[in-house]
Coordinates of C-alpha atoms and ligand atoms in Angstrom, one line a residue:
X1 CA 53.4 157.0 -15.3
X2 CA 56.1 154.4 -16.0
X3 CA 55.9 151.1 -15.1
X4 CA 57.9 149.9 -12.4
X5 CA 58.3 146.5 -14.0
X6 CA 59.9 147.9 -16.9
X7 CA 56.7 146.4 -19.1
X8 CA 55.0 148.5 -21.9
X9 CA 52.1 149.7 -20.6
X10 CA 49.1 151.2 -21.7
X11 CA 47.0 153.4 -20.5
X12 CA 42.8 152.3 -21.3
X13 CA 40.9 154.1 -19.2
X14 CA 38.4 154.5 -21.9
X15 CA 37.5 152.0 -24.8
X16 CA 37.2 152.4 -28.8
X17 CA 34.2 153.6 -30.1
X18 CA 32.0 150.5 -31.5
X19 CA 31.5 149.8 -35.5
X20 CA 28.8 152.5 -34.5
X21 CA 30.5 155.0 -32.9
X22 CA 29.2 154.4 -29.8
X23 CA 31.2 155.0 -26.6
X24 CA 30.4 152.6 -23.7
X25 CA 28.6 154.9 -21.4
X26 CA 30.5 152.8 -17.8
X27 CA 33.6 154.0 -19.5
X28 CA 32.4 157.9 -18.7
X29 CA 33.0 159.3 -15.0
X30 CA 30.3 161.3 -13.2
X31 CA 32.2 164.8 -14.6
X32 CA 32.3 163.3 -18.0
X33 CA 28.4 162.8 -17.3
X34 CA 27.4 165.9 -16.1
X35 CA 29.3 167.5 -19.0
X36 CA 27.7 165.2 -21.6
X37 CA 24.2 166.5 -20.3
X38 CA 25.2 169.9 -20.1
X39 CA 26.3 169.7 -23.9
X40 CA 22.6 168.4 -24.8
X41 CA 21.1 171.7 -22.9
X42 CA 19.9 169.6 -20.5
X43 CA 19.4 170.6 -17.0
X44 CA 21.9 169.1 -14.5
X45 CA 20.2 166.8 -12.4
X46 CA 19.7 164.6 -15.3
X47 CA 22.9 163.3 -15.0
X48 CA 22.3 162.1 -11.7
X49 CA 19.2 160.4 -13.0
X50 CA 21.3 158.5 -15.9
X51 CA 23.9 157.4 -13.3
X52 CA 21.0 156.2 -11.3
X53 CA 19.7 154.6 -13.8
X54 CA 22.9 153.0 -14.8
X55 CA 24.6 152.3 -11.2
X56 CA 21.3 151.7 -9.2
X57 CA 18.7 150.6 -10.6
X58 CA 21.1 148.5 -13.1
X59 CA 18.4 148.4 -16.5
X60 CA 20.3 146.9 -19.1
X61 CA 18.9 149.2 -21.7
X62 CA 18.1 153.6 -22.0
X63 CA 14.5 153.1 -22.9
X64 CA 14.2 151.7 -19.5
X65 CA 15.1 155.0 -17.9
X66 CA 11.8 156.1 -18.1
X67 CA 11.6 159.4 -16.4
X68 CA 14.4 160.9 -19.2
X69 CA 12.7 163.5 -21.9
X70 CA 12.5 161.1 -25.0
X71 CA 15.0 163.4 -26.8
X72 CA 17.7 162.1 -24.2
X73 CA 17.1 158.7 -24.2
X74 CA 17.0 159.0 -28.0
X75 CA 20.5 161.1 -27.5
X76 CA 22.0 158.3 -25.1
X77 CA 20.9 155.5 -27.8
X78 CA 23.0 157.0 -30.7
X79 CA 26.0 157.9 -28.5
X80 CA 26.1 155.2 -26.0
X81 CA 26.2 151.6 -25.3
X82 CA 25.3 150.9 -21.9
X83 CA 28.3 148.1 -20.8
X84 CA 30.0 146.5 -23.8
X85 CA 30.4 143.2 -22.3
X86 CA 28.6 139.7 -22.6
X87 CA 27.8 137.1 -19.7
X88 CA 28.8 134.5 -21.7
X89 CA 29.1 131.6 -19.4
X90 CA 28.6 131.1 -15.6
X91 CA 29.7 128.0 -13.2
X92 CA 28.5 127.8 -9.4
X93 CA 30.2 125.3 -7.3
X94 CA 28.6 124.0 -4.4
X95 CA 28.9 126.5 -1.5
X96 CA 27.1 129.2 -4.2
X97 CA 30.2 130.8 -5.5
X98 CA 29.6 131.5 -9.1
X99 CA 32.6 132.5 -11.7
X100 CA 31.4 134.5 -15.0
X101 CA 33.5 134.5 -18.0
X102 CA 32.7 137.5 -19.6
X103 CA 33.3 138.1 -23.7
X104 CA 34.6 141.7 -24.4
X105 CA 33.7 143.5 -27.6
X106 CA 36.8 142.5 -29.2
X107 CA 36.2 138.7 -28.8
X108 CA 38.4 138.8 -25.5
X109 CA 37.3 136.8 -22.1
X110 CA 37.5 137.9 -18.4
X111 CA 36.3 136.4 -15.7
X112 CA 34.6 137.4 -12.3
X113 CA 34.0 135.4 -8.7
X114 CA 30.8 136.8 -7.0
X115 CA 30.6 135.2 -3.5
X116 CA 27.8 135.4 -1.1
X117 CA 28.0 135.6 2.6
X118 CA 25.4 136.5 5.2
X119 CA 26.9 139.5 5.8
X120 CA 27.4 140.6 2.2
X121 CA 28.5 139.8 -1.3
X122 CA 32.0 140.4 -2.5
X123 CA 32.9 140.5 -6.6
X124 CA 36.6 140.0 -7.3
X125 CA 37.2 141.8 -10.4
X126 CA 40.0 141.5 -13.3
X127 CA 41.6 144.3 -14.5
X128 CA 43.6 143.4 -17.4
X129 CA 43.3 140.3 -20.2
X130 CA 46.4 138.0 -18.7
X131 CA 49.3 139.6 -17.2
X132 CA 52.9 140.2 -18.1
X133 CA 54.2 139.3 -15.1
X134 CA 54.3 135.5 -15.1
X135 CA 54.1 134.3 -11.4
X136 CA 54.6 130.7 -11.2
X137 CA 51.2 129.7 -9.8
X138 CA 48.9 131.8 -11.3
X139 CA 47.4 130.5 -14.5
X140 CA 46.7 134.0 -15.3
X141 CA 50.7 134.7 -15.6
X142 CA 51.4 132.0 -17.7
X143 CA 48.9 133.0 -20.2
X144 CA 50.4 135.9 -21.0
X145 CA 49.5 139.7 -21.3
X146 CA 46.7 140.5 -23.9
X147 CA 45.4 144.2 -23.1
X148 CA 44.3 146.3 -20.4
X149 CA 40.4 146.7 -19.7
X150 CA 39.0 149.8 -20.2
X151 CA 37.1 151.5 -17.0
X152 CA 33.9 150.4 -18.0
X153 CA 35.1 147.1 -18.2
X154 CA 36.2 146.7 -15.2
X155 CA 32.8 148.2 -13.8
X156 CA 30.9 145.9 -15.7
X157 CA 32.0 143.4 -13.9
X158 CA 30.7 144.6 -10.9
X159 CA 26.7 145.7 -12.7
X160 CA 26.3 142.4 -14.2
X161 CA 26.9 141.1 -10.5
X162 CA 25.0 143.4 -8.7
X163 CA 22.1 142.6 -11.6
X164 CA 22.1 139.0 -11.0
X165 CA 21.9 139.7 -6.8
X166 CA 19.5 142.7 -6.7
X167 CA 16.2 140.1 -7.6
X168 CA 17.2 137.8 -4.1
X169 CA 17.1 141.4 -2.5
X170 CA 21.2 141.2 -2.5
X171 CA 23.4 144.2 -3.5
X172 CA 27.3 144.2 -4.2
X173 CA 29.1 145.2 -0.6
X174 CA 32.6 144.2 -1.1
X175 CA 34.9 144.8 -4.6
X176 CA 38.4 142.9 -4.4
X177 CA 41.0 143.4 -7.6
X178 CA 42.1 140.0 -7.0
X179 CA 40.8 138.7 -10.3
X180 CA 43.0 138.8 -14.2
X181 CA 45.9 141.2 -14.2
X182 CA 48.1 143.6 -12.1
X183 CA 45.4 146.2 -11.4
X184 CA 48.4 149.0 -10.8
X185 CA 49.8 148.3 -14.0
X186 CA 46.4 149.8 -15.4
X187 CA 46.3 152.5 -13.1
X188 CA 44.1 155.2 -14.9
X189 CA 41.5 152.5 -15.7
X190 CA 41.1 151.3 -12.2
X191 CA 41.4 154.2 -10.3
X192 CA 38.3 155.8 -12.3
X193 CA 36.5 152.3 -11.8
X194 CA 36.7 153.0 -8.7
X195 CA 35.5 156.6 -8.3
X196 CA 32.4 155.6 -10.7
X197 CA 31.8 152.0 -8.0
X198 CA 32.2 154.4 -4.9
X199 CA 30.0 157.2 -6.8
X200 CA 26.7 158.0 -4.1
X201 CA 24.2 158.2 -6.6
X202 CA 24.8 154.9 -8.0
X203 CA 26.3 151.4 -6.3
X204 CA 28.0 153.4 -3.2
X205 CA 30.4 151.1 -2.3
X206 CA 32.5 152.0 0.5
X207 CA 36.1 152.7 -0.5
X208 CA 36.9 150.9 2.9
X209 CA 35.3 147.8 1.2
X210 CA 37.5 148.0 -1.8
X211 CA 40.6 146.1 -1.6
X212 CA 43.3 146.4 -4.6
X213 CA 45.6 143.2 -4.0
X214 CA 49.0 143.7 -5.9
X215 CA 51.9 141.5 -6.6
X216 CA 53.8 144.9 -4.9
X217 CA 54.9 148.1 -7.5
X218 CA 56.2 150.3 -4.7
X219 CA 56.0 153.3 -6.5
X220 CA 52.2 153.0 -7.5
X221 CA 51.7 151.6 -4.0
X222 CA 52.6 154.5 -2.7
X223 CA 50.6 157.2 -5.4
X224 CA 47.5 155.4 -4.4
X225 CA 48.0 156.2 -0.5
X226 CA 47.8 159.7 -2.0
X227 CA 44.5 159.3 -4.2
X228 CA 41.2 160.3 -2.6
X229 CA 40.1 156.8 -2.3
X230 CA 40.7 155.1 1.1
X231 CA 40.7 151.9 -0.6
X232 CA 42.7 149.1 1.2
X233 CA 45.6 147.1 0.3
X234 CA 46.7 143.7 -0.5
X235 CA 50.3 142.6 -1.6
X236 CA 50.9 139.8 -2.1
X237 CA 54.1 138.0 -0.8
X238 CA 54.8 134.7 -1.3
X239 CA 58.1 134.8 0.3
X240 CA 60.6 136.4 3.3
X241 CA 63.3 137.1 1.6
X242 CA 63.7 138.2 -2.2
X243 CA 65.7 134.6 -3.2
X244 CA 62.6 132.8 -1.8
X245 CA 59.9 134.9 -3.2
X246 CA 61.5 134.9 -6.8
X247 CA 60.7 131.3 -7.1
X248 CA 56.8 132.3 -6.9
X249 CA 57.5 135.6 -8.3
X250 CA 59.9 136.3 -11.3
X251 CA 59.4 140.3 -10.6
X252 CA 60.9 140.1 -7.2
X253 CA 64.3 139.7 -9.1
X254 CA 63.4 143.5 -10.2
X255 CA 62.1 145.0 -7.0
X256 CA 63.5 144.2 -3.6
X257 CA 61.4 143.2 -0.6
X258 CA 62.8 146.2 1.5
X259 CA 61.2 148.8 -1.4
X260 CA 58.0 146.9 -1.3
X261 CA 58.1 147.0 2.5
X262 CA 59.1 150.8 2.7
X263 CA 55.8 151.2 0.2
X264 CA 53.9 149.6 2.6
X265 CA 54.9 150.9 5.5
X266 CA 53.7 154.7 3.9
X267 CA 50.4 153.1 2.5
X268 CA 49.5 151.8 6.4
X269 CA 50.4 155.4 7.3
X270 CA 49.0 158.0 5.1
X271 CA 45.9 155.9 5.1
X272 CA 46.1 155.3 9.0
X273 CA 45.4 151.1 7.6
X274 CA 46.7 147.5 7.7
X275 CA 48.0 146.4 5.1
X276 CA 46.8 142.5 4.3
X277 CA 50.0 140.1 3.0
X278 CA 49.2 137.1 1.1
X279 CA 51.1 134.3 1.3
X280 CA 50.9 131.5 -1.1
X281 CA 51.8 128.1 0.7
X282 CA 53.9 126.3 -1.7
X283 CA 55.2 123.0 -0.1
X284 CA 59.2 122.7 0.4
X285 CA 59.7 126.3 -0.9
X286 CA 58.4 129.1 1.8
X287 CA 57.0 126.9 4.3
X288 CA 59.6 126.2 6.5
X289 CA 59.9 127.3 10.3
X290 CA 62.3 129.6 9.3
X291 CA 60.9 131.5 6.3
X292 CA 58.0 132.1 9.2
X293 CA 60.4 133.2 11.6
X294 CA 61.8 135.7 8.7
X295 CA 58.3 136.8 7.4
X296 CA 58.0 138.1 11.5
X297 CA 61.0 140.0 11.1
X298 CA 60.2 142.1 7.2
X299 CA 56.7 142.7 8.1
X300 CA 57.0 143.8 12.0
X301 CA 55.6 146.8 13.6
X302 CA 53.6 147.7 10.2
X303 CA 49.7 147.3 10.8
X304 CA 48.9 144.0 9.2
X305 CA 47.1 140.9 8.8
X306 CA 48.6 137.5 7.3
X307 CA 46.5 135.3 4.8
X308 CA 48.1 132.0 4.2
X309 CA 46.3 130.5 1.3
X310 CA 46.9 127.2 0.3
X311 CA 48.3 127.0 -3.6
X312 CA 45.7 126.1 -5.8
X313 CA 46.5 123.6 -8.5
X314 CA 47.1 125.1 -12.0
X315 CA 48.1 123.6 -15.2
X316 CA 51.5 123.7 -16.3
X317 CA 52.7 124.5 -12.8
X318 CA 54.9 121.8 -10.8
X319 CA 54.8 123.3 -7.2
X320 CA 52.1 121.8 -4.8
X321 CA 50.8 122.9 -1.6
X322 CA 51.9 122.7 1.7
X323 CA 49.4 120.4 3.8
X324 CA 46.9 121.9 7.2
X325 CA 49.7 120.7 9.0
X326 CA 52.8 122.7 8.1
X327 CA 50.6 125.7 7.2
X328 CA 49.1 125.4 11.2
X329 CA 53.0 125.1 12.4
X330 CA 53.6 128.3 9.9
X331 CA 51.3 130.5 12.1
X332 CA 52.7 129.9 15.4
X333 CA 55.3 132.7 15.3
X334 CA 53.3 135.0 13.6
X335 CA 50.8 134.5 15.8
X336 CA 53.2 134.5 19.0
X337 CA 54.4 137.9 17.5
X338 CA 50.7 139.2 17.9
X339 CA 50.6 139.3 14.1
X340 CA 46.6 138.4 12.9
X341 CA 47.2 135.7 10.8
X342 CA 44.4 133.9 8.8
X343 CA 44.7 130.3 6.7
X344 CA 41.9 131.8 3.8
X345 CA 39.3 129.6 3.2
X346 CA 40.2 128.4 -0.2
X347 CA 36.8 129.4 -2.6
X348 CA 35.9 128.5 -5.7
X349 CA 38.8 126.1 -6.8
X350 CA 36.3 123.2 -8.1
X351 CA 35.3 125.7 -11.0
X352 CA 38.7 127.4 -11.7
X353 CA 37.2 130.3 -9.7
X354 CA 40.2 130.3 -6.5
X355 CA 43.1 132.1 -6.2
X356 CA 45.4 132.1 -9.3
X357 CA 43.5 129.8 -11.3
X358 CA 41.8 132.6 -13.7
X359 CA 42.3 132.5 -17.3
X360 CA 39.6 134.2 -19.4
X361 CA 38.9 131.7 -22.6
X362 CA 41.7 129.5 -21.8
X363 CA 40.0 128.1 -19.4
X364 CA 39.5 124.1 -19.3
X365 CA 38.8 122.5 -16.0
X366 CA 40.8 123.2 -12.9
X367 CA 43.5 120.0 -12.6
X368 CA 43.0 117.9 -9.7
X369 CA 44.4 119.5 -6.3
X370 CA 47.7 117.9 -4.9
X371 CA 48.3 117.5 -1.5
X372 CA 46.1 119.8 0.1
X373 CA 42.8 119.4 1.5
X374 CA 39.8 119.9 -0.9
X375 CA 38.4 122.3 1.5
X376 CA 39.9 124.4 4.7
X377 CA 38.1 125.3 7.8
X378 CA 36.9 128.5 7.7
X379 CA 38.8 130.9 10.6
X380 CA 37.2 134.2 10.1
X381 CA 37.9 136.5 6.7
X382 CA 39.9 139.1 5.6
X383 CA 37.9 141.7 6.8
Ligands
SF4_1 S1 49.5 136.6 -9.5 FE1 48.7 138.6 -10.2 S2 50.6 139.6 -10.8 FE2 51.1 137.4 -10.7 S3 50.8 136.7 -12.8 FE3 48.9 136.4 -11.7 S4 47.6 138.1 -12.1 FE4 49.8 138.7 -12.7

């Protein structure tokens, strides 16, 4: 497919071999399984017994999969690495959110937010090391792009979460691309992460409990309403009118607000869904009464819900965040317009770990936040 933004783009999907020749076995879909174990003369159910191993039970090593003929396991140990990533370090802040920077086999660094609720535990996942498409307050953008992840990854991500939950009796319910990278500028890779995360024999996760959040390529936007996962949708915003979102977002200057909308308004739909808009609050450049009154106007009659989230402070990036008081006055016509609209609790930004402040390696500690509150009241979730 070719990119929208008119950036190279690769395609992972699936990694190099290592200085073994081992393939990483999260990398392999369940059709790539089950022809695997039909090309060791195995019978078929096995496959479902490696995925379980793999994806539901979560060992960490094949002689753990213990009902396996030894002449499989032996088979998987020669071919196979089970994940080719490395928990390298971990931060918790003090509600319990906890950010992993993971080291890739290659010496490169993701990271990953798991957060807890009651009701659940969501992972926001990266998809690509940096990104190419430089928004002004995300300190992924102005690191730059590096590479895509491969598919396994991305889904690594998710088993070294689910791994650290399952002994507190915890699983993995909710999976939001809102992490490193454009996820639909690594389309391939993502797209299988997700069939092998929603796969029954293994994690299960309900598409409907996916959400891929995107800076807005219409074109992919619209190939994933036609994909057979009913994942939802985040795009993110940051501005009424394409002058005013340019600021926030350089590509806006390459796609126009009324494309991205008409995307949307086919995602919501095909998929019979709202779509969520994020809105970064950035203080004296989309927070006016007007740019509210305009944001009413681009984004009526489709299905939606509105998360204003206050801008998170990131090095190198001059634009503050417009204070509980202006983003309060912001929701009153889309709220009088009977659009749900949300000011997001802000998580993780004392470790690095909120909204735009991932950055793999490059990580140092998270500057000191402006003018916003440290912490905003919670008023329900996207959901
Ligand atoms: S906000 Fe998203 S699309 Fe923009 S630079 Fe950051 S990771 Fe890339």
């Amino acid at each position: 497919m070719e990119a929208e933004t008119g950036i190279a783009e690769t395609s992972a999907g699936e990694g190099a071999p290592d200085s073994e020749g081992r393939r990483d076995l999260l990398d392999l879909s369940r059709t790539d399984l089950d022809a695997w174990v039909e090309a060791q003369g195995e019978r078929p159910f096995r496959a479902r017994q490696i995925w379980s191993w793999a994806y539901h039970h979560l060992v960490s090593d094949f002689a753990s999969m213990t009902n396996l003929p030894a002449g499989v396991r032996q088979a998987l140990v020669s071919e196979f690495t089970l994940g080719s990533t490395q928990v390298e370090a971990t931060s918790t802040d003090t509600d319990g959110n906890r950010k992993q920077v993971l080291r890739l086999s290659d010496g490169e660094t993701v990271e990953a937010v798991v957060m807890e609720e009651p009701y659940g535990s969501t992972v926001c996942v990266s998809s690509q090391v940096g990104c190419a498409l430089g928004c002004a307050m995300c300190a992924t953008g102005r690191a730059g792009f590096v590479r895509d992840l491969t598919t396994g990854e991305i889904v690594h991500q998710v088993v070294d979460a689910a791994r650290t939950l399952a002994p507190r009796g915890r699983r993995v319910t909710n999976v939001v691309f809102m992490g490193m990278g454009e996820p639909l500028l690594n389309y391939e890779a993502v797209l299988q992460a997700i069939a092998n995360l929603t796969e029954p024999a293994g994690l299960a996760i309900n598409p409907q409990h996916i959400t891929v959040s995107t800076i807005g390529l219409p074109e992919r936007i619209v190939a994933l309403a036609g994909e057979p996962y009913a994942v939802r949708l985040a795009v993110s915003l940051h501005g009424a009118d394409d002058e005013t979102r340019a600021v926030l977002v350089p590509y806006a200057r390459q796609v126009s607000l009324e494309r991205l909308l008409a995307a949307c308004r086919t995602y919501a739909r095909v998929r019979g869904t709202r779509i969520t808009f994020e809105y970064v609050m950035a203080a004296g450049v989309n927070d006016s009464p007007d740019h509210a009154r305009r944001l009413v106007s681009l984004i009526g009659g489709i299905p939606s819900h509105v998360n204003l989230i206050p801008l998170n402070p990131v090095t190198g990036c001059d634009l503050s965040s417009s204070s509980l008081a202006v983003m309060e006055r912001f929701r009153e016509p889309l709220t009088k317009a009977r659009i749900p609209v949300t000011i997001r609790f802000s998580r993780g930004v004392d470790i690095g770990a909120g909204c735009g402040q991932l950055r793999g390696a490059r990580s140092g500690p998270p500057p000191e936040r402006g003018g916003a509150p440290r912490r905003y009241p919670r008023r329900g979730r996207e959901s």
